[in-house]
mmCIF file of C-alpha atoms and ligand atoms in Angstrom:
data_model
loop_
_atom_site.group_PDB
_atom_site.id
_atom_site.type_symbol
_atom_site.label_atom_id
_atom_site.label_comp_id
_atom_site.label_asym_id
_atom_site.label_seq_id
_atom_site.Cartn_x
_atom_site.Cartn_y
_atom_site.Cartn_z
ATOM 1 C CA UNK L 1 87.544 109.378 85.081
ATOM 2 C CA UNK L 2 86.547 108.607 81.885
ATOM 3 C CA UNK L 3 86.928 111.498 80.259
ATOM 4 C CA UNK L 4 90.961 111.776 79.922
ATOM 5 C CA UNK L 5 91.765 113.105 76.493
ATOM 6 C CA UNK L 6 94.571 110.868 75.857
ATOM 7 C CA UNK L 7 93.003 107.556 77.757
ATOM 8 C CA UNK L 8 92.450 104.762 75.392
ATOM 9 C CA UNK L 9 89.022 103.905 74.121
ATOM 10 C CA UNK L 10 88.207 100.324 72.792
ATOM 11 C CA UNK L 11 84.933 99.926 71.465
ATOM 12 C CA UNK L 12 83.166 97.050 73.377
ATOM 13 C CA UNK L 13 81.548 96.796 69.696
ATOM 14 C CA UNK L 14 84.813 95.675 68.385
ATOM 15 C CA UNK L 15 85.420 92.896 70.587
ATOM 16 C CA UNK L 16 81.841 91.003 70.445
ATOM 17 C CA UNK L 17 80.776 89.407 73.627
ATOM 18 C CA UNK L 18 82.889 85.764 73.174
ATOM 19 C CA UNK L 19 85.706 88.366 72.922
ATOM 20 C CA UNK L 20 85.258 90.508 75.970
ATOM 21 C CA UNK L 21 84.685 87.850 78.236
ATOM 22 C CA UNK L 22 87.822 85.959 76.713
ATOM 23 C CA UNK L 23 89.693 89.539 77.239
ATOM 24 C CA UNK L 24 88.740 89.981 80.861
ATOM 25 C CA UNK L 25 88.914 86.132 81.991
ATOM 26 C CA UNK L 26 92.069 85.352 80.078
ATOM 27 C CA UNK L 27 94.330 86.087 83.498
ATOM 28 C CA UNK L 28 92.017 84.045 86.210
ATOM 29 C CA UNK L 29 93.657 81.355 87.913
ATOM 30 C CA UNK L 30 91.693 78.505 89.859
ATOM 31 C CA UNK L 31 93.216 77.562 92.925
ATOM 32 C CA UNK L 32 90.428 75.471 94.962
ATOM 33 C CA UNK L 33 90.484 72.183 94.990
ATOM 34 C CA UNK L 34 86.609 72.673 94.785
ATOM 35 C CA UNK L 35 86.621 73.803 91.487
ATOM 36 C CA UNK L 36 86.272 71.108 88.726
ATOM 37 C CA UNK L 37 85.487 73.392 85.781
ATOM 38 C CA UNK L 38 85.282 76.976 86.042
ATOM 39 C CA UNK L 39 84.395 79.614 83.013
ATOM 40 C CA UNK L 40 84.378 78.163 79.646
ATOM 41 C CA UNK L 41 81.977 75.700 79.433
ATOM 42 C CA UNK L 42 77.540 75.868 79.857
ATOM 43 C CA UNK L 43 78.378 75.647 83.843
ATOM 44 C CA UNK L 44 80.799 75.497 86.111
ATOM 45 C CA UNK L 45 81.381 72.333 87.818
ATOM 46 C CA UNK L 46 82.251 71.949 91.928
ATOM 47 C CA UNK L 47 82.875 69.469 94.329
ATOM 48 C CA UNK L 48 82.674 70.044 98.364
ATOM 49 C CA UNK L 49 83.063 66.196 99.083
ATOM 50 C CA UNK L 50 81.528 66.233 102.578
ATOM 51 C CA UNK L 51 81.020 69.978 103.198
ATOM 52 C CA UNK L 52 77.948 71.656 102.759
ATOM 53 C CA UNK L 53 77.688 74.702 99.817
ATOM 54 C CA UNK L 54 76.930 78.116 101.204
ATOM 55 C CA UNK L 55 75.397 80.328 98.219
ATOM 56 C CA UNK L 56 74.750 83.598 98.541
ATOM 57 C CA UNK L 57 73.928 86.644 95.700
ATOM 58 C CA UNK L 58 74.006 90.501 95.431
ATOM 59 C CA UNK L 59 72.708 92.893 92.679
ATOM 60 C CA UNK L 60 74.924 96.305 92.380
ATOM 61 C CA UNK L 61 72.887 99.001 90.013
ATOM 62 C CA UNK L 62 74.835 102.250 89.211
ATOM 63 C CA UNK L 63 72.878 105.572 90.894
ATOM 64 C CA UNK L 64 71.599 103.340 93.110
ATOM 65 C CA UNK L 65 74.403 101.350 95.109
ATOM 66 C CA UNK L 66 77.657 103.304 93.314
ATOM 67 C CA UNK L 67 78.103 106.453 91.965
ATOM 68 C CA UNK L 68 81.429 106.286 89.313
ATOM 69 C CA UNK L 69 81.765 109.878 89.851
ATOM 70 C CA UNK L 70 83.850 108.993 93.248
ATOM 71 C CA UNK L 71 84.202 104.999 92.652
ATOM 72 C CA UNK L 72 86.948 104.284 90.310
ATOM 73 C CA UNK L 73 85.844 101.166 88.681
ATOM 74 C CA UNK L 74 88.873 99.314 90.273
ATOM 75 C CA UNK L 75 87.173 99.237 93.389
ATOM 76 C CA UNK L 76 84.139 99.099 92.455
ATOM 77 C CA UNK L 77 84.852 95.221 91.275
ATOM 78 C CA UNK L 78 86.846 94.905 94.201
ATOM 79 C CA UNK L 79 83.959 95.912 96.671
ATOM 80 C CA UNK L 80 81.487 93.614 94.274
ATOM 81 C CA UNK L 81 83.097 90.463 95.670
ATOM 82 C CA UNK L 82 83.866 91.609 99.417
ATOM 83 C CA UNK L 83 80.369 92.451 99.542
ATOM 84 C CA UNK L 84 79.200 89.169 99.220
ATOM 85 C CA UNK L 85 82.064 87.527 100.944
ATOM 86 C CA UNK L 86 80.932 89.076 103.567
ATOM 87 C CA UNK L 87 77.852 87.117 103.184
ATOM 88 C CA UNK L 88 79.294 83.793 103.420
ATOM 89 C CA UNK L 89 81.619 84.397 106.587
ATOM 90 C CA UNK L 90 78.253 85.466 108.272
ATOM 91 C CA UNK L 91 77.614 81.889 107.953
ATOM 92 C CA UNK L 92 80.811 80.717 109.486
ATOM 93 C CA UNK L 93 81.958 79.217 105.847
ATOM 94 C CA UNK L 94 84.963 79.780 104.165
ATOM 95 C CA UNK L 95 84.140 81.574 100.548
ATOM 96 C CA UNK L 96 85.676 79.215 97.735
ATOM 97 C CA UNK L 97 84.038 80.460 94.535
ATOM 98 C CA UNK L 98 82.439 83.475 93.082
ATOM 99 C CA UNK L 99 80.361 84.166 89.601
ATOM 100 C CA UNK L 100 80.186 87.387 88.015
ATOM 101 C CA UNK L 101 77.897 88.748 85.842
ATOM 102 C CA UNK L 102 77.500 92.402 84.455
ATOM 103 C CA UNK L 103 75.241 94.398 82.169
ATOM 104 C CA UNK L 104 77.038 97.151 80.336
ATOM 105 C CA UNK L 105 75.909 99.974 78.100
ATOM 106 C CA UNK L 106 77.944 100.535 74.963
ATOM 107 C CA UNK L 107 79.378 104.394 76.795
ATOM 108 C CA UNK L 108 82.189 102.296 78.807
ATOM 109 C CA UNK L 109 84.974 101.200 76.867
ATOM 110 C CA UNK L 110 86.715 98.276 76.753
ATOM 111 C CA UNK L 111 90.041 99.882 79.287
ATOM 112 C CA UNK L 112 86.813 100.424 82.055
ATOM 113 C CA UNK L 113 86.144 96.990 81.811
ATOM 114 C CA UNK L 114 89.886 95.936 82.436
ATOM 115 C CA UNK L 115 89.866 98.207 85.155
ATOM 116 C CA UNK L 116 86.896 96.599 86.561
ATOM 117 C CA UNK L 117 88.263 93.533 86.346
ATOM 118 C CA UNK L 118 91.536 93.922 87.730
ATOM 119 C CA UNK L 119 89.606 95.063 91.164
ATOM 120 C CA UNK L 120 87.719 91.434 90.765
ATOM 121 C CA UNK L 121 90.902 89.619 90.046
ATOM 122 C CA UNK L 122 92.945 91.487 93.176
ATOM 123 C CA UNK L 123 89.350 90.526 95.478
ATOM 124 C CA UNK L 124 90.032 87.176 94.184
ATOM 125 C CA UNK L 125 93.313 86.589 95.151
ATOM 126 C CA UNK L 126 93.177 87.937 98.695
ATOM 127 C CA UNK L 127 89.672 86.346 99.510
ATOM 128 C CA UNK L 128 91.366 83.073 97.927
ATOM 129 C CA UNK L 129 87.931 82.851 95.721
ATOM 130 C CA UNK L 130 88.019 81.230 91.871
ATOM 131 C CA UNK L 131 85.953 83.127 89.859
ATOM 132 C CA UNK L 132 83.840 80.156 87.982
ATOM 133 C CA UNK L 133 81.903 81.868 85.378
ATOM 134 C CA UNK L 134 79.297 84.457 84.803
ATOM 135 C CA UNK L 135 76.850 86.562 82.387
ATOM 136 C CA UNK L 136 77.659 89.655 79.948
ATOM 137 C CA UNK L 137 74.918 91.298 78.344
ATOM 138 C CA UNK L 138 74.580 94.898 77.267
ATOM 139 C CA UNK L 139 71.747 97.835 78.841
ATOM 140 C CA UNK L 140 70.608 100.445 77.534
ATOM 141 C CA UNK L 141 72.045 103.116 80.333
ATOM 142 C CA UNK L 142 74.443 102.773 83.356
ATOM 143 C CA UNK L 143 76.051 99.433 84.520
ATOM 144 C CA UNK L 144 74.823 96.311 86.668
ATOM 145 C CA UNK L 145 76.961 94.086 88.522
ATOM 146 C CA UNK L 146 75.833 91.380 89.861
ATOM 147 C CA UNK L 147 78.168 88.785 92.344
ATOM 148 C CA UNK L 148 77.386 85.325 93.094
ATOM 149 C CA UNK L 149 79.530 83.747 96.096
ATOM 150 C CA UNK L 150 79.596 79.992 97.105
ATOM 151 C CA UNK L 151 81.384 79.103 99.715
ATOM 152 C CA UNK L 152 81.951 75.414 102.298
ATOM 153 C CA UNK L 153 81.454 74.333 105.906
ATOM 154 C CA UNK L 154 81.080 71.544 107.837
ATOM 155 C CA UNK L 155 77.366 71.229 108.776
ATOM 156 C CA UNK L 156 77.991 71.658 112.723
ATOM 157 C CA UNK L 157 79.324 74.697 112.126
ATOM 158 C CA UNK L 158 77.173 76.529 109.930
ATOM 159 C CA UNK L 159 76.051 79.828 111.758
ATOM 160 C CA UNK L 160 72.334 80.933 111.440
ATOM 161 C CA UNK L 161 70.628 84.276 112.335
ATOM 162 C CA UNK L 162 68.234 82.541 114.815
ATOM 163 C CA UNK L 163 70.472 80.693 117.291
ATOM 164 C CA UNK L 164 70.704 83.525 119.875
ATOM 165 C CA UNK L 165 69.776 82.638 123.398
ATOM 166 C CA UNK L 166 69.155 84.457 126.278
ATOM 167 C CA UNK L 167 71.941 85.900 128.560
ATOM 168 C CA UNK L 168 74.283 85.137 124.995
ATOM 169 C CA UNK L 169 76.685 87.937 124.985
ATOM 170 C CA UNK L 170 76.937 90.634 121.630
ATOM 171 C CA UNK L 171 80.109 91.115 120.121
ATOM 172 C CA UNK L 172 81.431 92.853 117.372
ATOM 173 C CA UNK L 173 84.588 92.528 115.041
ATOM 174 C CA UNK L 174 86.691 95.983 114.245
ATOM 175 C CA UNK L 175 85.088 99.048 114.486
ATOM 176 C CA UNK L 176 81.995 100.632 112.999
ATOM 177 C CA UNK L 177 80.717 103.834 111.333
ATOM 178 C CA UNK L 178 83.461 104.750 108.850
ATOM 179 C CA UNK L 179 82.378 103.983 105.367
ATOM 180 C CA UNK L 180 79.122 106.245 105.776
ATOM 181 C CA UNK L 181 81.432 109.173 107.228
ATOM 182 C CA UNK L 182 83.538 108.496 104.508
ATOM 183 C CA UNK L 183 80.846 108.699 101.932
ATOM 184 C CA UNK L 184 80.039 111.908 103.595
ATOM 185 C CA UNK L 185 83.287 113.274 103.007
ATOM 186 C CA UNK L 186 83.147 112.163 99.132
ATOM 187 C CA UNK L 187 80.023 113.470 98.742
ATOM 188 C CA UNK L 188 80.774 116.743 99.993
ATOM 189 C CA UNK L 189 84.323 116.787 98.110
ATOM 190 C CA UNK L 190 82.123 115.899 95.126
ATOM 191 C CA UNK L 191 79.844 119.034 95.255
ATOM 192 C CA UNK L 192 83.094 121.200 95.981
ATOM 193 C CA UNK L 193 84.521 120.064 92.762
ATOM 194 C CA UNK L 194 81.459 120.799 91.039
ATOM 195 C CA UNK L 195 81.671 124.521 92.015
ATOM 196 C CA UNK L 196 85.480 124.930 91.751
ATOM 197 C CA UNK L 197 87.633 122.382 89.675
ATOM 198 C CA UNK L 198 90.694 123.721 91.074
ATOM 199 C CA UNK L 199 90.554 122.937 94.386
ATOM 200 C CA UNK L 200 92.778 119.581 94.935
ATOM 201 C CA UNK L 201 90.938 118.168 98.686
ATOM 202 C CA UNK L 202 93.363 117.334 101.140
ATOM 203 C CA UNK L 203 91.815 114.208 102.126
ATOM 204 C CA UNK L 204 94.911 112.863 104.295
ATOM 205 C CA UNK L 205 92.902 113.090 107.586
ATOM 206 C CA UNK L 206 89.721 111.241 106.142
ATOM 207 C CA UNK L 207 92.071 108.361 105.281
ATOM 208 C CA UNK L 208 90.758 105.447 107.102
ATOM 209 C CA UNK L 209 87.141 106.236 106.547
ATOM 210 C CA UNK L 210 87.235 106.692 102.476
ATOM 211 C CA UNK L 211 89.074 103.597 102.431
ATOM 212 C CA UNK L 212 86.242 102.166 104.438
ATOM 213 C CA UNK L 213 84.095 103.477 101.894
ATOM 214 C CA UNK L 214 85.815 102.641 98.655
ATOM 215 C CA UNK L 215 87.760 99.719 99.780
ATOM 216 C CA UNK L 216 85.790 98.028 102.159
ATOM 217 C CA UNK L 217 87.305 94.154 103.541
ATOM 218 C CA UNK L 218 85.332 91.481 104.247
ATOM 219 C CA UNK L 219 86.188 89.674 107.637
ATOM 220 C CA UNK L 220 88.013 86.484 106.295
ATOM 221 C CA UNK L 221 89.889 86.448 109.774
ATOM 222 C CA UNK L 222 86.966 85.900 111.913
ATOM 223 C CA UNK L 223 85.377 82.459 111.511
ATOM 224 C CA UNK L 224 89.270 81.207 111.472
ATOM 225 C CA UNK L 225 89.752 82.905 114.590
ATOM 226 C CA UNK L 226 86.354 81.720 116.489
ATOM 227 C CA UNK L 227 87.285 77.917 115.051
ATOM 228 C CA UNK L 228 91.054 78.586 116.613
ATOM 229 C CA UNK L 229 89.787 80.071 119.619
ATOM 230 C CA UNK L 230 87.161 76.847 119.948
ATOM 231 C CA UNK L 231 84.380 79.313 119.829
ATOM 232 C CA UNK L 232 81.214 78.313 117.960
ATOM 233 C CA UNK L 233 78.608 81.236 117.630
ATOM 234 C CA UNK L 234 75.356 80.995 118.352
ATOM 235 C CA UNK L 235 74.158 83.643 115.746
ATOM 236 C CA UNK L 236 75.861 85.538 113.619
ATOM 237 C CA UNK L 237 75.256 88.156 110.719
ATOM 238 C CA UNK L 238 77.183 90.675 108.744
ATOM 239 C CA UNK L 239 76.734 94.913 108.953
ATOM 240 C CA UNK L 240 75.787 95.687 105.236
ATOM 241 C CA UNK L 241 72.760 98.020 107.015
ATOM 242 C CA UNK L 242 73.821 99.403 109.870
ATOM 243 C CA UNK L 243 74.518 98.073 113.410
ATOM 244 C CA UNK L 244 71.147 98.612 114.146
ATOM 245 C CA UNK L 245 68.505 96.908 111.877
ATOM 246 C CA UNK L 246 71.000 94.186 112.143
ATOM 247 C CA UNK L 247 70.967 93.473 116.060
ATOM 248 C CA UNK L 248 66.704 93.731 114.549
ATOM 249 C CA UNK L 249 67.450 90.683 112.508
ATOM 250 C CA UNK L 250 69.371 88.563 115.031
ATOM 251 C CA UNK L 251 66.394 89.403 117.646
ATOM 252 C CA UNK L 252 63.745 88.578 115.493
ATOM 253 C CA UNK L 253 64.966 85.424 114.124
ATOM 254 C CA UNK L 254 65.980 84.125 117.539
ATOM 255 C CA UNK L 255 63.340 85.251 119.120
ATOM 256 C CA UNK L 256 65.238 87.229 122.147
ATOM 257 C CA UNK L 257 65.727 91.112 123.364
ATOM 258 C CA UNK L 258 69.098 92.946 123.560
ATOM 259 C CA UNK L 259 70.957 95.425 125.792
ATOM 260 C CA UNK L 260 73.666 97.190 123.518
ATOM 261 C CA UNK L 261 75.941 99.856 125.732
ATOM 262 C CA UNK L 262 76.854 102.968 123.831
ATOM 263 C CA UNK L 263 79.860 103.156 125.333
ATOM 264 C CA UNK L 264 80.867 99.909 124.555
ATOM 265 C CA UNK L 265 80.148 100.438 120.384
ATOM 266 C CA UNK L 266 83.955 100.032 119.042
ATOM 267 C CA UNK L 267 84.623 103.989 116.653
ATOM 268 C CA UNK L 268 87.976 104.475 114.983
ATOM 269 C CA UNK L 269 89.057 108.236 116.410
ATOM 270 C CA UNK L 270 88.306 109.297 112.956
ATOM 271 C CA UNK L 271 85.117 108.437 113.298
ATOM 272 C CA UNK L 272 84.184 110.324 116.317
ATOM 273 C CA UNK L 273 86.479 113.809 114.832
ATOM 274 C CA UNK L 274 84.622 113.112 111.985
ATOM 275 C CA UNK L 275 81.347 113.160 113.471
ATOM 276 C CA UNK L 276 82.025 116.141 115.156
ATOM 277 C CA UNK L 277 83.123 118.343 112.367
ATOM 278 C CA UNK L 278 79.587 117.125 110.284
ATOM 279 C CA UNK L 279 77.846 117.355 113.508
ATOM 280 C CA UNK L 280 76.803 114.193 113.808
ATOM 281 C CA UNK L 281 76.519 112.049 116.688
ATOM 282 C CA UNK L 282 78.388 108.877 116.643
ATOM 283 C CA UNK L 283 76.043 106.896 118.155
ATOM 284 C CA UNK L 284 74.038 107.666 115.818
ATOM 285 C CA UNK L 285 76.155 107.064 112.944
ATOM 286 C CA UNK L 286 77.424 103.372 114.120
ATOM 287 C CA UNK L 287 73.696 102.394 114.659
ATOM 288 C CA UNK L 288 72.543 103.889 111.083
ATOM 289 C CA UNK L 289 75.043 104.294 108.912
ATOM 290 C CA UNK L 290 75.837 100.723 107.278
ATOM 291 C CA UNK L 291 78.150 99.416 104.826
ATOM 292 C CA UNK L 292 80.752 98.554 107.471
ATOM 293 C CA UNK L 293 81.253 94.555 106.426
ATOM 294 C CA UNK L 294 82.097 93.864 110.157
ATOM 295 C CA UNK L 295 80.743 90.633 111.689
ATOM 296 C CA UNK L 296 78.212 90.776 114.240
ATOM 297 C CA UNK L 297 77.668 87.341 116.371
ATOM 298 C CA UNK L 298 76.675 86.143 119.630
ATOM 299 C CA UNK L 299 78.170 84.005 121.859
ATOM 300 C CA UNK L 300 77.363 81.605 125.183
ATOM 301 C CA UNK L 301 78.746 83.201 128.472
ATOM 302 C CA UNK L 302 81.142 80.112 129.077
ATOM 303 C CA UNK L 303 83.048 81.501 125.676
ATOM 304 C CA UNK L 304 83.637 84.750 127.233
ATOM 305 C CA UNK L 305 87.078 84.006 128.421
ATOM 306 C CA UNK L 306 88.333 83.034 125.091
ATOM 307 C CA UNK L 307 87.165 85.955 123.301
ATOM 308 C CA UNK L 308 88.084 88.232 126.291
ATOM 309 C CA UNK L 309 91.584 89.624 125.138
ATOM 310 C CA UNK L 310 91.294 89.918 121.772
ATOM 311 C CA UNK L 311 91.688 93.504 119.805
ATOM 312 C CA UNK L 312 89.668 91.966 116.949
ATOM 313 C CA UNK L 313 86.272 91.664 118.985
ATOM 314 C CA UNK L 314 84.380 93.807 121.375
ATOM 315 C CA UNK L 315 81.518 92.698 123.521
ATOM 316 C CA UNK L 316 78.753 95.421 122.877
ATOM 317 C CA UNK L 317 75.787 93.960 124.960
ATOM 318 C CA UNK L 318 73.715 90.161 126.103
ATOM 319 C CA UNK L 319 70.814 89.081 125.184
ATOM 320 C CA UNK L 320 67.601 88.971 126.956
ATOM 321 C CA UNK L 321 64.356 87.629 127.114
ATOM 322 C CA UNK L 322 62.262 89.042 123.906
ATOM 323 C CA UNK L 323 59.361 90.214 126.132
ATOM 324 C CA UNK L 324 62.261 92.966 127.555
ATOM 325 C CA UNK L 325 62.642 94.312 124.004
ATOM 326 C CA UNK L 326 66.154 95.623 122.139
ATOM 327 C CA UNK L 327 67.537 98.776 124.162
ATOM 328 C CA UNK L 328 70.139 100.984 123.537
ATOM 329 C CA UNK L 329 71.944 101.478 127.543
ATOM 330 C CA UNK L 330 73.053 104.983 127.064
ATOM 331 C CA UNK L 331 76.537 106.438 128.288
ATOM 332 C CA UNK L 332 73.490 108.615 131.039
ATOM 333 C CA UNK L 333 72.528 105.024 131.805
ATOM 334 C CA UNK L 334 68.929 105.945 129.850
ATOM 335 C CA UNK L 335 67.077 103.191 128.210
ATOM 336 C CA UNK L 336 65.756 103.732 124.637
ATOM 337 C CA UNK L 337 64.087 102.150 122.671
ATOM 338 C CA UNK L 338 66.392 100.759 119.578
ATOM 339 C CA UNK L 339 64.773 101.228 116.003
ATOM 340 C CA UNK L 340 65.975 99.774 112.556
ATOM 341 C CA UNK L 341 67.118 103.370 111.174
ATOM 342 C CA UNK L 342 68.460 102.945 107.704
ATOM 343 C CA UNK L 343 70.274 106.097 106.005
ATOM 344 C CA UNK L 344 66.343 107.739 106.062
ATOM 345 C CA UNK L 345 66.620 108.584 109.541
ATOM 346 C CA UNK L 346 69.701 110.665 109.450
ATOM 347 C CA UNK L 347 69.748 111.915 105.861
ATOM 348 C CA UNK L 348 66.767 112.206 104.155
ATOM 349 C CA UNK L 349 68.448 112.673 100.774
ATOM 350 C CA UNK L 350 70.953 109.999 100.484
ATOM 351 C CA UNK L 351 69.995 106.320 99.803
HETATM 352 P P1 ADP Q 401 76.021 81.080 77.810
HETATM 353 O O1 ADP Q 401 75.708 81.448 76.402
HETATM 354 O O2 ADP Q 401 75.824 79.639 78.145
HETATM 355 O O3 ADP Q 401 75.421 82.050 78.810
HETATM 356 P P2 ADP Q 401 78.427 82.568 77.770
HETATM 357 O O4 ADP Q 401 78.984 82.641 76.416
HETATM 358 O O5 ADP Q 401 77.665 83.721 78.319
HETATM 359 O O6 ADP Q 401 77.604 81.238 77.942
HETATM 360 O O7 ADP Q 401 79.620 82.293 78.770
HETATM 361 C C1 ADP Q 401 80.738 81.521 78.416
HETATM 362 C C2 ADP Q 401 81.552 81.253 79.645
HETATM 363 O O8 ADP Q 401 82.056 82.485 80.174
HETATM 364 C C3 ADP Q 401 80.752 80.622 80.774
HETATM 365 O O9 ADP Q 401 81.644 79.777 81.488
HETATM 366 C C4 ADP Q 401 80.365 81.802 81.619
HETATM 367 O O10 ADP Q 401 80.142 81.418 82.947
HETATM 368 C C5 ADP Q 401 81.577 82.697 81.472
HETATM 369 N N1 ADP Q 401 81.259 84.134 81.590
HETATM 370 C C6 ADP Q 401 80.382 84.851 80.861
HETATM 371 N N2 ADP Q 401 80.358 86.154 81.219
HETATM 372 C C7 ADP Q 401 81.248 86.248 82.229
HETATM 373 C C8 ADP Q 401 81.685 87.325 83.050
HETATM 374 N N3 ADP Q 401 81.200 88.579 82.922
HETATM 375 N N4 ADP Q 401 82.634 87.092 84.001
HETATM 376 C C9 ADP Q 401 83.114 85.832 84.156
HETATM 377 N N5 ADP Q 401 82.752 84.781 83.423
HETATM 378 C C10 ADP Q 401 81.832 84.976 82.475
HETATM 379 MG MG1 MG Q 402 75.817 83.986 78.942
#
């Protein structure tokens, strides 16, 4: 994408760093009342009155978490800040501010940058998030990003991973399993175009699951909805790895076991054609495959009837006592045992 003969190529060189980051902040609005001082000074300066500050931070290396060959840069900012959204509405907190800092080497020019940017600005606005300051520096290959989100609560209300009790029912937001079928489908577009240029993919019927992949929204919705609907989790935690290891983390930390029902896991019905034509099973997939940004949460029986008829949330299992372990129930009613897979275990080549 960077290789368009007649694309425009600022130097970063030309610029110098007090001009980039004038460049790319120049159009950033704040909006929270939070927000004392935002970029432009040595800090930023907030104040949550009586709420308590949620903080939370991710790293993004290029090769390692993106590949540009299939991530316009766009989204890539825009998925920077979902990401760690995410992150704070796994805590039950609204997200209010986020920092940004990046590491750039001198083969992106400036018009990658603004690209880049605009994805952080558009996050911004629809995650209703000032962006407060940050870090540029240069490296010597490839490009770091690196997201910082703060976000408020009132202290009752803050959501940990360990709160889970016994008999507590599991429930999911959405549906789970598309971005890694949809970086399936890039990937595999990606080593078609390799061996023939030519060939324009029809990627129609792959929509919802690339967009899962490349434009992935954090659940904003769901810790409004759960405060409208008078429902205070006992546990909750975001799928970044997979439903899997998490339902591992909300076990350990609260010390309890889990039944999760296949047949209950929420798929989108391109998921499960998907899975089919790459011959995967989509059990499978929604257990291992990560990067879904759905909440996962567990709540007291008595909320059950409050939660019960809403298309946003599916109930996917209870908790138990720890000594009973974390099962998956089969659709053959078999009990097995439930590991944290990451990618390794269905794809020993991809990350
Ligand atoms: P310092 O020398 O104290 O690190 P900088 O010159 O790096 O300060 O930053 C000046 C201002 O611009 C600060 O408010 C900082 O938070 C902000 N800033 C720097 N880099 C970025 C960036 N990549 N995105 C957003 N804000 C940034
Ligand atoms: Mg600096």
């Amino acid at each position: 994408m960077l290789k368009d003969k007649d694309e425009q190529r600022t130097s970063l060189a030309s610029l110098g760093e007090f001009g980039l980051i004038d460049h790319l902040t120049a159009n950033f609005k704040i909006t929270q009342s939070s927000t004392i001082k935002g970029i432009g000074d040595d800090a930023a300066v907030l104040d949550f009155k009586s709420k308590k500050v949620v903080v939370s931070t991710d790293l993004l290396v290029e090769g390692v978490h993106f590949d540009l060959s299939y991530m316009p840069l766009k989204h890539l900012g825009y998925k920077a800040v979902v990401v760690n959204v995410s992150d704070i509405y796994a805590m039950n907190a609204t997200a209010t501010q986020v920092t940004v800092s990046i590491a750039v080497s001198n083969r992106f020019p400036l018009e990658a940058l603004e690209e880049l940017y605009a994805g952080i600005q558009l996050a911004a606005k629809i995650y209703n998030v000032d962006v407060v300051g940050g870090d540029t520096t240069s490296s010597t290959k490839g490009l770091l990003i690196s997201v910082t989100a703060i976000g408020e609560i009132e202290e009752e209300k803050i959501t940990y991973r360990n709160g889970a009790k016994e008999n507590d029912l599991l429930v999911v937001s959405g549906d789970i399993g598309g971005a890694f079928l949809g970086l399936k489908v890039l990937q595999r577009e990606k080593s078609v175009f390799e061996v023939n240029p030519n060939n324009q993919p029809d990627l129609d019927m792959y929509s919802y699951i690339i967009e899962r992949q490349l434009k992935p929204e954090a659940r904003k919705d769901i810790p409004v909805l759960l405060n409208d609907l008078d429902v205070k989790p006992t546990a909750m935690i975001d799928i970044s790895d997979g439903l899997s290891s998490e339902i591992m983390h909300l076990c350990k930390q609260s010390e309890v076991g889990c039944n999760l029902y296949e047949d209950k896991i929420p798929l989108d019905p391109q998921v499960i054609s998907t899975c089919e034509e790459f011959n995967l099973d989509s059990t499978m997939v929604a257990l291992s495959g990560g990067e879904d940004y759905e909440l996962l949460f567990t709540i007291s029986q008595e909320d059950f009837p409050k939660i019960k008829a809403n298309p946003n949330l599916t109930v996917i299992g209870h908790m138990t006592q720890a000594s009973e372990g974390i099962h998956l129930i089969t659709r053959a009613n078999t009990k097995i045992p439930l590991k944290a897979q990451g990618w390794n275990a269905m794809d020993a080549d991809s990350e």
